[in-house]
Amino acid sequence: ETGVTQTPRHLVMGMTNKKSLKCEQHLGHNAMYWYKQSAKKPLELMFVYSLEERVENNSVPSRFSPECPNSSHLFLHLHTLQPEDSALYLCASSQDVGDEQFFGPGTRLTVL
Amino acid sequence: RKEVEQDPGPFNVPEGATVAFNCTYSNSASQSFFWYRQDCRKEPKLLMSVYSSGNEDGRFTAQLNRASQYISLLIRDSKLSDSATYLCVVNTYNFNKFYFGSGTKLNVKP
C-alpha cells in the first residue's frame, strides 16, 4: 500500500542465530531508514542511508549491521542478539533526508 | 529532557467531538515537523506535514508555534476511524536526526 515492503513480517531467533531483515521501496526515493519500536517506547532511529551512503548511525550496537546495496533495497543483518532486542523493526523511505517518510509494515522480531 | 514530548492520553471523546493534541520539542533549531498516526500493531502512516503558517487537510488542522516550541493537531467532527495513536515527529537542524514522540492515544466512542 505504501510502496515499502519488508520481509519477513515475523521472525523468531535464538541468541546465536544470524538472520537478515529486508526492506524494498518502490517509490524512487533517495533515503532509507531503519527504526526500532519497543513496547511503550517511541520509535528509535537506528540508521539513515542517503543514496546508498550511510549518513547516520545512532550508537547502535555492532550486532546490528545495515547494508544498502542500492537506493531501493536496505538490509539489517542480525547476529548474536539479546532478548532485549525483541521489538518491531520498521523500515522507511523518503524522497531525500528530511522529507516525509513512508513506512513499511515492519518485522516483529522475537529473540529467545 | 526528551527531544519530543506528548501527552500519552488516552483521550476518550464521543463521535463528532473536536479534540486537540499538543507536542513540545526541545531543540529550537528544529526545521521540519510531521504528524503520523499509528494503529495498533501497524506501521506509522503520515497524516500531515506541519508548515510554519499552519495547514489544514479536511477535518485536520496542524499548527506550529516556534516561539513556544510546540506543534498542535486539531481534529474536528471525530470519527470512530480516527481512533489511533498520533505521533509527533521533529527533524532537527541536522537533517539526520528524527525524533518521534511516544504518541497520544485517541479513542473515539459511539
mmCIF file of C-alpha atoms in Angstrom:
data_model
loop_
_atom_site.group_PDB
_atom_site.id
_atom_site.type_symbol
_atom_site.label_atom_id
_atom_site.label_comp_id
_atom_site.label_asym_id
_atom_site.label_seq_id
_atom_site.Cartn_x
_atom_site.Cartn_y
_atom_site.Cartn_z
ATOM 1 C CA GLU A 1 0.000 0.000 0.000
ATOM 2 C CA THR A 2 2.718 2.485 0.929
ATOM 3 C CA GLY A 3 5.269 1.260 -1.587
ATOM 4 C CA VAL A 4 7.622 -0.010 1.109
ATOM 5 C CA THR A 5 7.763 -3.732 1.733
ATOM 6 C CA GLN A 6 9.539 -5.682 4.438
ATOM 7 C CA THR A 7 10.311 -9.351 4.866
ATOM 8 C CA PRO A 8 9.909 -11.352 6.925
ATOM 9 C CA ARG A 9 6.912 -9.977 8.771
ATOM 10 C CA HIS A 10 7.651 -12.112 11.825
ATOM 11 C CA LEU A 11 10.929 -13.637 12.978
ATOM 12 C CA VAL A 12 11.845 -15.720 15.995
ATOM 13 C CA MET A 13 15.525 -16.365 16.536
ATOM 14 C CA GLY A 14 17.893 -17.647 19.153
ATOM 15 C CA MET A 15 20.726 -15.563 20.528
ATOM 16 C CA THR A 16 23.326 -17.422 18.464
ATOM 17 C CA ASN A 17 21.494 -17.191 15.149
ATOM 18 C CA LYS A 18 22.304 -14.953 12.210
ATOM 19 C CA LYS A 19 19.404 -13.547 10.255
ATOM 20 C CA SER A 20 18.685 -10.641 7.932
ATOM 21 C CA LEU A 21 15.759 -8.290 7.552
ATOM 22 C CA LYS A 22 14.971 -6.980 4.096
ATOM 23 C CA CYS A 23 13.330 -3.766 3.003
ATOM 24 C CA GLU A 24 12.445 -2.659 -0.508
ATOM 25 C CA GLN A 25 10.932 0.639 -1.606
ATOM 26 C CA HIS A 26 9.186 1.138 -4.927
ATOM 27 C CA LEU A 27 8.820 4.912 -4.635
ATOM 28 C CA GLY A 28 12.019 6.090 -6.286
ATOM 29 C CA HIS A 29 13.206 7.627 -3.017
ATOM 30 C CA ASN A 30 16.798 8.506 -2.221
ATOM 31 C CA ALA A 31 16.790 7.994 1.548
ATOM 32 C CA MET A 32 16.057 4.908 3.617
ATOM 33 C CA TYR A 33 15.906 4.346 7.361
ATOM 34 C CA TRP A 34 15.821 1.629 9.993
ATOM 35 C CA TYR A 35 13.845 2.195 13.191
ATOM 36 C CA LYS A 36 13.284 0.129 16.299
ATOM 37 C CA GLN A 37 9.978 0.286 18.168
ATOM 38 C CA SER A 38 9.838 -1.392 21.554
ATOM 39 C CA ALA A 39 6.698 -1.704 23.606
ATOM 40 C CA LYS A 40 5.677 1.542 25.307
ATOM 41 C CA LYS A 41 8.647 3.422 23.826
ATOM 42 C CA PRO A 42 8.891 5.916 20.980
ATOM 43 C CA LEU A 43 10.417 4.922 17.685
ATOM 44 C CA GLU A 44 14.201 4.975 17.814
ATOM 45 C CA LEU A 45 16.106 5.872 14.682
ATOM 46 C CA MET A 46 18.895 3.347 14.077
ATOM 47 C CA PHE A 47 20.398 4.059 10.663
ATOM 48 C CA VAL A 48 19.952 6.519 7.816
ATOM 49 C CA TYR A 49 21.103 5.986 4.249
ATOM 50 C CA SER A 50 21.132 8.599 1.527
ATOM 51 C CA LEU A 51 21.897 7.437 -1.998
ATOM 52 C CA GLU A 52 23.307 4.202 -0.611
ATOM 53 C CA GLU A 53 25.676 6.005 1.735
ATOM 54 C CA ARG A 54 25.218 5.689 5.478
ATOM 55 C CA VAL A 55 24.795 9.157 6.917
ATOM 56 C CA GLU A 56 23.754 8.342 10.453
ATOM 57 C CA ASN A 57 24.351 5.619 12.986
ATOM 58 C CA ASN A 58 22.685 6.383 16.273
ATOM 59 C CA SER A 59 25.055 4.478 18.565
ATOM 60 C CA VAL A 60 23.572 1.158 17.578
ATOM 61 C CA PRO A 61 25.353 -1.974 18.864
ATOM 62 C CA SER A 62 27.514 -3.744 16.326
ATOM 63 C CA ARG A 63 25.303 -6.835 16.482
ATOM 64 C CA PHE A 64 23.087 -4.840 14.088
ATOM 65 C CA SER A 65 24.743 -4.357 10.717
ATOM 66 C CA PRO A 66 22.982 -2.459 7.923
ATOM 67 C CA GLU A 67 23.598 -2.828 4.229
ATOM 68 C CA CYS A 68 22.296 -0.711 1.371
ATOM 69 C CA PRO A 69 23.308 -2.223 -1.972
ATOM 70 C CA ASN A 70 21.233 0.258 -3.984
ATOM 71 C CA SER A 71 18.734 3.013 -3.361
ATOM 72 C CA SER A 72 15.780 0.615 -3.436
ATOM 73 C CA HIS A 73 16.997 -2.027 -1.016
ATOM 74 C CA LEU A 74 18.038 -1.972 2.603
ATOM 75 C CA PHE A 75 19.056 -4.867 4.811
ATOM 76 C CA LEU A 76 19.598 -5.246 8.527
ATOM 77 C CA HIS A 77 21.878 -8.136 9.388
ATOM 78 C CA LEU A 78 21.395 -9.545 12.861
ATOM 79 C CA HIS A 79 23.983 -11.510 14.815
ATOM 80 C CA THR A 80 24.213 -12.598 18.447
ATOM 81 C CA LEU A 81 21.161 -10.650 19.524
ATOM 82 C CA GLN A 82 19.875 -10.316 23.069
ATOM 83 C CA PRO A 83 16.311 -10.833 24.316
ATOM 84 C CA GLU A 84 16.003 -7.070 24.859
ATOM 85 C CA ASP A 85 16.421 -6.627 21.101
ATOM 86 C CA SER A 86 12.940 -8.084 20.641
ATOM 87 C CA ALA A 87 10.896 -5.325 19.024
ATOM 88 C CA LEU A 88 9.194 -4.162 15.856
ATOM 89 C CA TYR A 89 11.784 -3.146 13.274
ATOM 90 C CA LEU A 90 10.478 -0.626 10.793
ATOM 91 C CA CYS A 91 11.968 0.473 7.516
ATOM 92 C CA ALA A 92 11.071 3.806 5.974
ATOM 93 C CA SER A 93 11.979 5.801 2.910
ATOM 94 C CA SER A 94 11.729 9.429 1.866
ATOM 95 C CA GLN A 95 12.487 11.397 -1.264
ATOM 96 C CA ASP A 96 15.501 12.931 0.442
ATOM 97 C CA VAL A 97 16.697 13.012 4.044
ATOM 98 C CA GLY A 98 14.433 15.359 5.981
ATOM 99 C CA ASP A 99 11.327 14.778 3.867
ATOM 100 C CA GLU A 100 8.145 12.943 4.836
ATOM 101 C CA GLN A 101 8.854 9.302 5.490
ATOM 102 C CA PHE A 102 6.816 6.333 4.371
ATOM 103 C CA PHE A 103 6.999 3.194 6.449
ATOM 104 C CA GLY A 104 6.937 -0.469 5.667
ATOM 105 C CA PRO A 105 4.765 -2.847 7.714
ATOM 106 C CA GLY A 106 7.670 -3.851 9.935
ATOM 107 C CA THR A 107 9.262 -7.081 11.074
ATOM 108 C CA ARG A 108 8.218 -8.256 14.516
ATOM 109 C CA LEU A 109 11.345 -9.829 15.983
ATOM 110 C CA THR A 110 11.467 -12.096 18.997
ATOM 111 C CA VAL A 111 14.824 -13.148 20.401
ATOM 112 C CA LEU A 112 14.714 -16.183 22.658
ATOM 113 C CA ARG B 1 14.733 16.428 28.854
ATOM 114 C CA LYS B 2 13.208 14.458 25.987
ATOM 115 C CA GLU B 3 13.575 15.848 22.490
ATOM 116 C CA VAL B 4 9.864 15.492 21.838
ATOM 117 C CA GLU B 5 7.125 15.173 24.438
ATOM 118 C CA GLN B 6 3.496 14.264 24.067
ATOM 119 C CA ASP B 7 0.663 13.626 26.492
ATOM 120 C CA PRO B 8 0.138 9.855 26.219
ATOM 121 C CA GLY B 9 -3.609 10.145 26.871
ATOM 122 C CA PRO B 10 -5.808 8.356 26.275
ATOM 123 C CA PHE B 11 -8.201 10.981 25.064
ATOM 124 C CA ASN B 12 -11.676 9.464 25.118
ATOM 125 C CA VAL B 13 -14.117 11.522 23.063
ATOM 126 C CA PRO B 14 -17.569 10.947 21.543
ATOM 127 C CA GLU B 15 -18.136 10.879 17.818
ATOM 128 C CA GLY B 16 -18.454 14.354 16.403
ATOM 129 C CA ALA B 17 -16.283 15.969 19.068
ATOM 130 C CA THR B 18 -13.365 18.256 18.423
ATOM 131 C CA VAL B 19 -10.097 17.198 20.013
ATOM 132 C CA ALA B 20 -6.647 18.775 20.072
ATOM 133 C CA PHE B 21 -3.208 17.423 20.874
ATOM 134 C CA ASN B 22 -0.017 19.310 21.560
ATOM 135 C CA CYS B 23 3.560 18.216 21.177
ATOM 136 C CA THR B 24 6.538 20.118 22.564
ATOM 137 C CA TYR B 25 10.082 19.925 21.265
ATOM 138 C CA SER B 26 13.298 20.952 22.940
ATOM 139 C CA ASN B 27 15.597 21.928 20.079
ATOM 140 C CA SER B 28 14.912 25.427 18.811
ATOM 141 C CA ALA B 29 16.861 24.629 15.629
ATOM 142 C CA SER B 30 14.289 22.034 14.586
ATOM 143 C CA GLN B 31 13.304 22.502 10.991
ATOM 144 C CA SER B 32 10.534 20.183 9.939
ATOM 145 C CA PHE B 33 7.569 18.731 11.718
ATOM 146 C CA PHE B 34 5.082 15.993 10.987
ATOM 147 C CA TRP B 35 2.083 14.210 12.434
ATOM 148 C CA TYR B 36 1.731 10.468 11.918
ATOM 149 C CA ARG B 37 -0.975 8.094 13.054
ATOM 150 C CA GLN B 38 -0.292 4.559 14.138
ATOM 151 C CA ASP B 39 -2.953 1.915 14.523
ATOM 152 C CA CYS B 40 -2.417 -0.947 16.935
ATOM 153 C CA ARG B 41 0.352 -3.292 15.708
ATOM 154 C CA LYS B 42 0.647 -1.398 12.414
ATOM 155 C CA GLU B 43 3.253 0.895 10.947
ATOM 156 C CA PRO B 44 3.061 4.688 11.343
ATOM 157 C CA LYS B 45 1.352 6.453 8.453
ATOM 158 C CA LEU B 46 1.914 10.063 7.531
ATOM 159 C CA LEU B 47 -1.058 12.207 8.440
ATOM 160 C CA MET B 48 0.297 15.605 7.513
ATOM 161 C CA SER B 49 3.350 17.806 7.491
ATOM 162 C CA VAL B 50 3.234 20.919 9.636
ATOM 163 C CA TYR B 51 4.037 24.210 7.962
ATOM 164 C CA SER B 52 5.026 27.457 9.620
ATOM 165 C CA SER B 53 1.816 29.189 8.610
ATOM 166 C CA GLY B 54 -0.358 26.293 9.724
ATOM 167 C CA ASN B 55 -2.156 23.981 7.375
ATOM 168 C CA GLU B 56 -5.435 22.155 7.059
ATOM 169 C CA ASP B 57 -6.423 18.898 5.432
ATOM 170 C CA GLY B 58 -10.122 18.222 5.670
ATOM 171 C CA ARG B 59 -11.026 17.768 9.326
ATOM 172 C CA PHE B 60 -7.401 18.029 10.438
ATOM 173 C CA THR B 61 -5.549 21.253 11.217
ATOM 174 C CA ALA B 62 -1.890 21.461 12.189
ATOM 175 C CA GLN B 63 -0.204 24.461 13.750
ATOM 176 C CA LEU B 64 3.389 25.323 14.594
ATOM 177 C CA ASN B 65 4.388 27.726 17.345
ATOM 178 C CA ARG B 66 8.131 28.289 17.117
ATOM 179 C CA ALA B 67 8.255 30.792 19.959
ATOM 180 C CA SER B 68 6.835 28.272 22.421
ATOM 181 C CA GLN B 69 8.286 25.271 20.607
ATOM 182 C CA TYR B 70 5.202 23.218 20.137
ATOM 183 C CA ILE B 71 3.060 21.842 17.363
ATOM 184 C CA SER B 72 -0.594 21.008 17.586
ATOM 185 C CA LEU B 73 -3.119 18.830 15.815
ATOM 186 C CA LEU B 74 -6.825 19.622 15.825
ATOM 187 C CA ILE B 75 -9.367 17.036 14.722
ATOM 188 C CA ARG B 76 -12.888 18.234 14.062
ATOM 189 C CA ASP B 77 -16.013 16.084 13.829
ATOM 190 C CA SER B 78 -14.209 12.989 15.153
ATOM 191 C CA LYS B 79 -14.981 9.662 13.514
ATOM 192 C CA LEU B 80 -14.690 6.192 15.008
ATOM 193 C CA SER B 81 -11.969 5.555 12.443
ATOM 194 C CA ASP B 82 -9.856 8.344 13.948
ATOM 195 C CA SER B 83 -9.133 6.097 16.938
ATOM 196 C CA ALA B 84 -5.377 5.567 16.836
ATOM 197 C CA THR B 85 -2.145 6.774 18.376
ATOM 198 C CA TYR B 86 -0.939 10.094 16.997
ATOM 199 C CA LEU B 87 2.813 10.562 16.756
ATOM 200 C CA CYS B 88 4.599 13.859 16.602
ATOM 201 C CA VAL B 89 7.871 13.866 14.628
ATOM 202 C CA VAL B 90 10.517 16.568 14.704
ATOM 203 C CA ASN B 91 13.542 16.866 12.444
ATOM 204 C CA THR B 92 16.374 18.935 13.860
ATOM 205 C CA TYR B 93 18.819 21.204 12.070
ATOM 206 C CA ASN B 94 20.957 18.169 11.410
ATOM 207 C CA PHE B 95 18.701 16.507 8.868
ATOM 208 C CA ASN B 96 19.726 13.087 10.035
ATOM 209 C CA LYS B 97 18.092 13.416 13.428
ATOM 210 C CA PHE B 98 14.442 12.467 13.528
ATOM 211 C CA TYR B 99 12.743 12.327 16.879
ATOM 212 C CA PHE B 100 9.405 10.666 17.445
ATOM 213 C CA GLY B 101 7.182 11.391 20.381
ATOM 214 C CA SER B 102 5.753 8.489 22.348
ATOM 215 C CA GLY B 103 2.351 9.220 20.893
ATOM 216 C CA THR B 104 -1.056 10.335 22.108
ATOM 217 C CA LYS B 105 -3.767 7.723 22.125
ATOM 218 C CA LEU B 106 -7.211 8.755 20.899
ATOM 219 C CA ASN B 107 -10.353 6.696 21.445
ATOM 220 C CA VAL B 108 -13.458 7.916 19.630
ATOM 221 C CA LYS B 109 -16.574 6.307 21.040
ATOM 222 C CA PRO B 110 -20.060 5.990 19.547
#
